[in-house]
């Protein structure tokens, strides 16, 4: 193949083993294997189980992605891999696999920040993002409002982040209190279909006139929902689910639209696992339309963790002429989001 390389992206930061193939911003094929069912009985992800599942799934998932794209290993011109943040053991499996593929094929390797991958997922359905744009990332462990310019070259500006629980954590924890299965986000979404969002009064954290306009906090909302459940003899789960979902969607979209208005930006991008929530998507669409703001949300298959989003970042880096990662590329489980490329080196002990 000539021109831009086909980039293989590998994602293994949590409980999904993902592989994707992207060239010139076009998704050629992808595959995902999830170990979620193995974690469900524990009510959350068990790091050792996740790492072991990645070991078993990695090669088959990469081959499946190649098969779907009609490609072979010899067609790969670069490899990108999530190096953080995430579970240390899970990340190490992905990085080891990516190094193996890159070394054996003689192609460059790029270390990618997991959250930058979620941002880049929006480019696979609609093309390049406007420069600048406001990005709302909502996932199990992260809730942030970002100002994004050129994702491959420019630093990511944080307008606001969560001060405690992320939106996805709030869904998971309240779902457990309500007796709903893990993961909590999809379970809450399903239960809320039969509920009345006005039946339970829940707070809207950090939305007062003196509060930080772009910061998030969902710990108090989780506590308020738990106290309501405790006060009921037989809590009506659909009403509680609908009220919680409405509160989270209200706060997320209210702050995101305000960020666009305050900074004079005409496009809002909503990404991450919670972007799959039906009420978040609907309310974002409604409020953006009312404010004259264009909304970009990836299709459902690209909202949760996947290899395509990592390949998308690698594709942007390769086309921008970014320097590949060093041979001693390591993982950074708690890496802050500053740039899309993430190439931490091992600590040198003295």
GROMACS .gro file of C-alpha atoms in nm:
model
  350
    1UNK     CA    1   0.000   0.000   0.000
    2UNK     CA    2   0.114   0.357  -0.071
    3UNK     CA    3   0.036   0.683   0.106
    4UNK     CA    4  -0.067   0.691   0.471
    5UNK     CA    5  -0.010   0.368   0.663
    6UNK     CA    6  -0.278   0.135   0.788
    7UNK     CA    7  -0.268   0.179   1.166
    8UNK     CA    8  -0.347  -0.109   1.400
    9UNK     CA    9  -0.490   0.020   1.729
   10UNK     CA   10  -0.488  -0.189   2.046
   11UNK     CA   11  -0.698  -0.108   2.353
   12UNK     CA   12  -0.673  -0.301   2.681
   13UNK     CA   13  -0.711  -0.043   2.958
   14UNK     CA   14  -1.000  -0.212   3.139
   15UNK     CA   15  -1.227  -0.505   3.054
   16UNK     CA   16  -1.249  -0.475   2.674
   17UNK     CA   17  -0.983  -0.611   2.442
   18UNK     CA   18  -1.011  -0.402   2.128
   19UNK     CA   19  -0.835  -0.393   1.792
   20UNK     CA   20  -0.907  -0.152   1.509
   21UNK     CA   21  -0.760  -0.062   1.172
   22UNK     CA   22  -0.771   0.296   1.044
   23UNK     CA   23  -0.620   0.465   0.742
   24UNK     CA   24  -0.665   0.832   0.646
   25UNK     CA   25  -0.942   0.873   0.900
   26UNK     CA   26  -1.141   0.578   0.766
   27UNK     CA   27  -1.224   0.280   0.987
   28UNK     CA   28  -1.141  -0.034   0.791
   29UNK     CA   29  -1.233  -0.295   1.051
   30UNK     CA   30  -1.250  -0.356   1.422
   31UNK     CA   31  -1.324  -0.624   1.680
   32UNK     CA   32  -1.387  -0.620   2.055
   33UNK     CA   33  -1.389  -0.896   2.315
   34UNK     CA   34  -1.532  -0.813   2.657
   35UNK     CA   35  -1.468  -0.988   2.987
   36UNK     CA   36  -1.760  -0.802   3.148
   37UNK     CA   37  -1.954  -1.118   3.223
   38UNK     CA   38  -1.661  -1.250   3.427
   39UNK     CA   39  -1.667  -0.938   3.646
   40UNK     CA   40  -2.045  -0.905   3.685
   41UNK     CA   41  -2.074  -1.131   3.989
   42UNK     CA   42  -1.820  -0.914   4.171
   43UNK     CA   43  -2.008  -0.592   4.097
   44UNK     CA   44  -1.706  -0.435   3.929
   45UNK     CA   45  -1.390  -0.502   3.732
   46UNK     CA   46  -1.134  -0.734   3.895
   47UNK     CA   47  -0.789  -0.630   3.761
   48UNK     CA   48  -0.637  -0.981   3.763
   49UNK     CA   49  -0.932  -1.128   3.575
   50UNK     CA   50  -0.919  -0.846   3.320
   51UNK     CA   51  -0.547  -0.892   3.255
   52UNK     CA   52  -0.587  -1.268   3.210
   53UNK     CA   53  -0.877  -1.215   2.969
   54UNK     CA   54  -0.668  -0.977   2.759
   55UNK     CA   55  -0.396  -1.242   2.730
   56UNK     CA   56  -0.643  -1.493   2.590
   57UNK     CA   57  -0.828  -1.252   2.362
   58UNK     CA   58  -0.554  -1.033   2.214
   59UNK     CA   59  -0.437  -1.238   1.914
   60UNK     CA   60  -0.787  -1.356   1.814
   61UNK     CA   61  -0.926  -1.001   1.834
   62UNK     CA   62  -0.646  -0.860   1.618
   63UNK     CA   63  -0.700  -1.137   1.362
   64UNK     CA   64  -1.075  -1.076   1.363
   65UNK     CA   65  -1.023  -0.706   1.295
   66UNK     CA   66  -0.788  -0.790   1.007
   67UNK     CA   67  -1.037  -1.037   0.864
   68UNK     CA   68  -1.319  -0.784   0.877
   69UNK     CA   69  -1.100  -0.531   0.698
   70UNK     CA   70  -0.986  -0.783   0.439
   71UNK     CA   71  -0.623  -0.723   0.536
   72UNK     CA   72  -0.326  -0.922   0.659
   73UNK     CA   73  -0.054  -0.843   0.910
   74UNK     CA   74   0.169  -0.745   0.621
   75UNK     CA   75  -0.062  -0.454   0.537
   76UNK     CA   76  -0.007  -0.285   0.876
   77UNK     CA   77   0.216   0.021   0.854
   78UNK     CA   78   0.203   0.141   1.217
   79UNK     CA   79   0.079   0.028   1.557
   80UNK     CA   80  -0.087   0.242   1.825
   81UNK     CA   81  -0.163   0.126   2.177
   82UNK     CA   82  -0.326   0.265   2.489
   83UNK     CA   83  -0.052   0.324   2.747
   84UNK     CA   84  -0.270   0.493   3.009
   85UNK     CA   85  -0.469   0.559   3.208
   86UNK     CA   86  -0.618   0.228   3.312
   87UNK     CA   87  -0.548  -0.091   3.504
   88UNK     CA   88  -0.174  -0.150   3.519
   89UNK     CA   89  -0.181  -0.522   3.442
   90UNK     CA   90  -0.435  -0.481   3.163
   91UNK     CA   91  -0.235  -0.199   3.003
   92UNK     CA   92   0.084  -0.404   3.017
   93UNK     CA   93  -0.078  -0.683   2.816
   94UNK     CA   94  -0.173  -0.441   2.542
   95UNK     CA   95   0.164  -0.266   2.533
   96UNK     CA   96   0.351  -0.598   2.521
   97UNK     CA   97   0.134  -0.714   2.231
   98UNK     CA   98   0.175  -0.384   2.045
   99UNK     CA   99   0.553  -0.396   2.084
  100UNK     CA  100   0.553  -0.750   1.950
  101UNK     CA  101   0.351  -0.658   1.642
  102UNK     CA  102   0.550  -0.339   1.575
  103UNK     CA  103   0.890  -0.509   1.617
  104UNK     CA  104   0.805  -0.815   1.409
  105UNK     CA  105   0.658  -0.603   1.129
  106UNK     CA  106   0.929  -0.336   1.143
  107UNK     CA  107   0.678  -0.050   1.177
  108UNK     CA  108   0.658   0.251   1.411
  109UNK     CA  109   0.479   0.229   1.745
  110UNK     CA  110   0.273   0.509   1.903
  111UNK     CA  111   0.167   0.533   2.267
  112UNK     CA  112  -0.181   0.681   2.300
  113UNK     CA  113  -0.374   0.839   2.586
  114UNK     CA  114  -0.697   0.649   2.642
  115UNK     CA  115  -0.914   0.961   2.670
  116UNK     CA  116  -0.767   1.107   2.353
  117UNK     CA  117  -0.887   0.787   2.190
  118UNK     CA  118  -1.243   0.861   2.296
  119UNK     CA  119  -1.212   1.208   2.142
  120UNK     CA  120  -1.072   1.065   1.819
  121UNK     CA  121  -1.361   0.817   1.797
  122UNK     CA  122  -1.580   1.107   1.688
  123UNK     CA  123  -1.364   1.156   1.377
  124UNK     CA  124  -1.450   0.808   1.248
  125UNK     CA  125  -1.811   0.909   1.191
  126UNK     CA  126  -1.821   1.254   1.042
  127UNK     CA  127  -1.462   1.337   0.963
  128UNK     CA  128  -1.213   1.574   1.131
  129UNK     CA  129  -1.327   1.770   1.434
  130UNK     CA  130  -1.363   2.148   1.405
  131UNK     CA  131  -1.069   2.349   1.542
  132UNK     CA  132  -1.153   2.440   1.812
  133UNK     CA  133  -1.435   2.238   1.970
  134UNK     CA  134  -1.559   2.164   2.320
  135UNK     CA  135  -1.543   1.797   2.416
  136UNK     CA  136  -1.742   1.640   2.699
  137UNK     CA  137  -1.586   1.309   2.805
  138UNK     CA  138  -1.813   1.094   3.021
  139UNK     CA  139  -1.713   0.742   3.116
  140UNK     CA  140  -1.689   0.508   3.411
  141UNK     CA  141  -1.386   0.679   3.559
  142UNK     CA  142  -1.370   1.018   3.389
  143UNK     CA  143  -1.592   1.323   3.346
  144UNK     CA  144  -1.422   1.623   3.186
  145UNK     CA  145  -1.493   1.929   2.975
  146UNK     CA  146  -1.210   1.995   2.731
  147UNK     CA  147  -1.111   2.255   2.476
  148UNK     CA  148  -0.961   2.068   2.181
  149UNK     CA  149  -0.781   2.213   1.880
  150UNK     CA  150  -0.552   1.995   1.667
  151UNK     CA  151  -0.562   1.668   1.861
  152UNK     CA  152  -0.238   1.537   1.712
  153UNK     CA  153  -0.032   1.853   1.767
  154UNK     CA  154  -0.183   2.081   2.031
  155UNK     CA  155  -0.218   2.038   2.407
  156UNK     CA  156  -0.563   1.954   2.541
  157UNK     CA  157  -0.703   2.230   2.764
  158UNK     CA  158  -0.909   2.119   3.064
  159UNK     CA  159  -1.199   2.351   3.130
  160UNK     CA  160  -1.332   2.136   3.414
  161UNK     CA  161  -1.308   1.788   3.560
  162UNK     CA  162  -1.492   1.581   3.818
  163UNK     CA  163  -1.394   1.651   4.178
  164UNK     CA  164  -1.495   1.304   4.300
  165UNK     CA  165  -1.710   1.033   4.141
  166UNK     CA  166  -1.742   1.034   3.764
  167UNK     CA  167  -2.086   1.007   3.603
  168UNK     CA  168  -2.031   0.642   3.515
  169UNK     CA  169  -1.927   0.561   3.873
  170UNK     CA  170  -2.247   0.723   3.998
  171UNK     CA  171  -2.454   0.506   3.764
  172UNK     CA  172  -2.273   0.189   3.876
  173UNK     CA  173  -2.301   0.260   4.249
  174UNK     CA  174  -2.667   0.361   4.245
  175UNK     CA  175  -2.752   0.065   4.024
  176UNK     CA  176  -2.604  -0.165   4.287
  177UNK     CA  177  -2.813   0.003   4.558
  178UNK     CA  178  -3.125  -0.048   4.344
  179UNK     CA  179  -3.043  -0.414   4.291
  180UNK     CA  180  -2.968  -0.368   3.920
  181UNK     CA  181  -2.692  -0.562   3.745
  182UNK     CA  182  -2.341  -0.445   3.656
  183UNK     CA  183  -2.258  -0.242   3.455
  184UNK     CA  184  -2.493   0.014   3.603
  185UNK     CA  185  -2.519   0.261   3.315
  186UNK     CA  186  -2.701   0.037   3.067
  187UNK     CA  187  -2.912  -0.112   3.350
  188UNK     CA  188  -3.022   0.233   3.467
  189UNK     CA  189  -3.099   0.332   3.109
  190UNK     CA  190  -3.322   0.027   3.058
  191UNK     CA  191  -3.504   0.066   3.390
  192UNK     CA  192  -3.562   0.437   3.332
  193UNK     CA  193  -3.778   0.369   3.027
  194UNK     CA  194  -4.069   0.279   3.257
  195UNK     CA  195  -4.003   0.549   3.516
  196UNK     CA  196  -4.105   0.908   3.585
  197UNK     CA  197  -3.799   1.137   3.611
  198UNK     CA  198  -3.995   1.386   3.823
  199UNK     CA  199  -4.110   1.128   4.080
  200UNK     CA  200  -3.792   1.156   4.289
  201UNK     CA  201  -3.632   1.490   4.371
  202UNK     CA  202  -3.256   1.466   4.330
  203UNK     CA  203  -2.999   1.748   4.345
  204UNK     CA  204  -2.806   1.900   4.054
  205UNK     CA  205  -2.452   1.921   4.196
  206UNK     CA  206  -2.237   2.231   4.134
  207UNK     CA  207  -2.499   2.418   3.935
  208UNK     CA  208  -2.539   2.715   4.173
  209UNK     CA  209  -2.441   3.070   4.079
  210UNK     CA  210  -2.123   3.056   4.290
  211UNK     CA  211  -2.014   2.710   4.181
  212UNK     CA  212  -1.741   2.639   3.929
  213UNK     CA  213  -1.935   2.644   3.600
  214UNK     CA  214  -1.736   2.358   3.444
  215UNK     CA  215  -1.651   2.130   3.738
  216UNK     CA  216  -1.847   1.814   3.816
  217UNK     CA  217  -1.931   1.627   4.135
  218UNK     CA  218  -2.150   1.318   4.150
  219UNK     CA  219  -2.068   1.181   4.495
  220UNK     CA  220  -2.344   1.385   4.661
  221UNK     CA  221  -2.596   1.281   4.398
  222UNK     CA  222  -2.509   0.917   4.465
  223UNK     CA  223  -2.562   0.972   4.839
  224UNK     CA  224  -2.894   1.150   4.784
  225UNK     CA  225  -3.020   0.861   4.572
  226UNK     CA  226  -2.904   0.609   4.834
  227UNK     CA  227  -3.085   0.795   5.112
  228UNK     CA  228  -3.405   0.805   4.909
  229UNK     CA  229  -3.386   0.428   4.856
  230UNK     CA  230  -3.324   0.369   5.228
  231UNK     CA  231  -3.631   0.576   5.317
  232UNK     CA  232  -3.864   0.368   5.101
  233UNK     CA  233  -4.022   0.042   5.208
  234UNK     CA  234  -4.043  -0.071   4.848
  235UNK     CA  235  -3.861   0.177   4.624
  236UNK     CA  236  -3.997   0.203   4.271
  237UNK     CA  237  -3.681   0.124   4.076
  238UNK     CA  238  -3.789   0.269   3.738
  239UNK     CA  239  -3.871   0.607   3.897
  240UNK     CA  240  -3.538   0.615   4.083
  241UNK     CA  241  -3.350   0.519   3.768
  242UNK     CA  242  -3.528   0.781   3.560
  243UNK     CA  243  -3.468   1.053   3.819
  244UNK     CA  244  -3.098   0.968   3.851
  245UNK     CA  245  -3.051   0.955   3.475
  246UNK     CA  246  -3.228   1.290   3.434
  247UNK     CA  247  -3.012   1.454   3.702
  248UNK     CA  248  -2.687   1.333   3.546
  249UNK     CA  249  -2.793   1.422   3.192
  250UNK     CA  250  -2.913   1.765   3.308
  251UNK     CA  251  -2.582   1.853   3.477
  252UNK     CA  252  -2.364   1.719   3.196
  253UNK     CA  253  -2.544   1.891   2.912
  254UNK     CA  254  -2.608   2.215   3.098
  255UNK     CA  255  -2.238   2.265   3.172
  256UNK     CA  256  -2.126   2.153   2.826
  257UNK     CA  257  -2.356   2.394   2.644
  258UNK     CA  258  -2.250   2.675   2.875
  259UNK     CA  259  -1.884   2.604   2.795
  260UNK     CA  260  -1.958   2.636   2.424
  261UNK     CA  261  -2.143   2.964   2.476
  262UNK     CA  262  -1.883   3.113   2.709
  263UNK     CA  263  -1.597   3.034   2.469
  264UNK     CA  264  -1.780   3.119   2.148
  265UNK     CA  265  -1.745   2.765   2.011
  266UNK     CA  266  -2.001   2.622   1.773
  267UNK     CA  267  -1.945   2.246   1.812
  268UNK     CA  268  -1.990   2.018   2.112
  269UNK     CA  269  -1.850   1.665   2.098
  270UNK     CA  270  -1.979   1.411   2.353
  271UNK     CA  271  -1.774   1.092   2.388
  272UNK     CA  272  -1.710   0.803   2.629
  273UNK     CA  273  -1.918   0.515   2.756
  274UNK     CA  274  -2.186   0.735   2.915
  275UNK     CA  275  -2.234   0.904   2.576
  276UNK     CA  276  -2.425   0.586   2.489
  277UNK     CA  277  -2.692   0.677   2.745
  278UNK     CA  278  -3.018   0.754   2.567
  279UNK     CA  279  -3.115   1.049   2.787
  280UNK     CA  280  -2.771   1.210   2.769
  281UNK     CA  281  -2.781   1.190   2.389
  282UNK     CA  282  -3.139   1.318   2.365
  283UNK     CA  283  -3.093   1.610   2.604
  284UNK     CA  284  -2.761   1.709   2.443
  285UNK     CA  285  -2.932   1.715   2.105
  286UNK     CA  286  -3.223   1.919   2.239
  287UNK     CA  287  -3.009   2.178   2.417
  288UNK     CA  288  -2.755   2.211   2.137
  289UNK     CA  289  -3.034   2.266   1.883
  290UNK     CA  290  -3.185   2.538   2.103
  291UNK     CA  291  -2.846   2.709   2.140
  292UNK     CA  292  -2.748   2.682   1.773
  293UNK     CA  293  -2.458   2.448   1.853
  294UNK     CA  294  -2.358   2.158   1.631
  295UNK     CA  295  -2.346   1.825   1.817
  296UNK     CA  296  -2.112   1.536   1.739
  297UNK     CA  297  -2.165   1.203   1.918
  298UNK     CA  298  -2.003   0.879   1.793
  299UNK     CA  299  -2.226   0.584   1.707
  300UNK     CA  300  -2.293   0.351   1.998
  301UNK     CA  301  -2.032   0.095   1.890
  302UNK     CA  302  -1.759   0.362   1.923
  303UNK     CA  303  -1.867   0.509   2.258
  304UNK     CA  304  -1.740   0.228   2.480
  305UNK     CA  305  -1.372   0.123   2.484
  306UNK     CA  306  -1.252  -0.007   2.149
  307UNK     CA  307  -0.942  -0.042   1.937
  308UNK     CA  308  -1.076   0.174   1.655
  309UNK     CA  309  -1.046   0.488   1.867
  310UNK     CA  310  -0.682   0.409   1.947
  311UNK     CA  311  -0.610   0.345   1.580
  312UNK     CA  312  -0.774   0.680   1.500
  313UNK     CA  313  -0.528   0.861   1.726
  314UNK     CA  314  -0.238   0.664   1.579
  315UNK     CA  315  -0.357   0.759   1.231
  316UNK     CA  316  -0.365   1.129   1.326
  317UNK     CA  317  -0.017   1.106   1.480
  318UNK     CA  318   0.130   0.924   1.181
  319UNK     CA  319  -0.016   1.172   0.932
  320UNK     CA  320   0.106   1.468   1.140
  321UNK     CA  321   0.464   1.339   1.136
  322UNK     CA  322   0.473   1.276   1.511
  323UNK     CA  323   0.777   1.098   1.649
  324UNK     CA  324   0.709   0.731   1.730
  325UNK     CA  325   0.736   0.600   2.085
  326UNK     CA  326   1.072   0.480   2.217
  327UNK     CA  327   1.153   0.111   2.233
  328UNK     CA  328   1.123   0.119   2.613
  329UNK     CA  329   0.764   0.246   2.604
  330UNK     CA  330   0.591   0.173   2.934
  331UNK     CA  331   0.245   0.217   3.086
  332UNK     CA  332   0.116   0.504   3.301
  333UNK     CA  333  -0.201   0.388   3.486
  334UNK     CA  334  -0.284   0.738   3.616
  335UNK     CA  335  -0.169   0.952   3.323
  336UNK     CA  336  -0.325   1.299   3.302
  337UNK     CA  337  -0.461   1.404   2.964
  338UNK     CA  338  -0.225   1.665   2.823
  339UNK     CA  339  -0.151   1.541   2.471
  340UNK     CA  340  -0.292   1.264   2.254
  341UNK     CA  341   0.047   1.092   2.237
  342UNK     CA  342   0.148   0.926   2.563
  343UNK     CA  343   0.498   0.781   2.577
  344UNK     CA  344   0.603   0.741   2.940
  345UNK     CA  345   0.940   0.578   3.005
  346UNK     CA  346   1.025   0.335   3.286
  347UNK     CA  347   1.146   0.489   3.610
  348UNK     CA  348   1.522   0.478   3.652
  349UNK     CA  349   1.608   0.361   4.002
  350UNK     CA  350   1.922   0.500   4.162
   0.00000   0.00000   0.00000
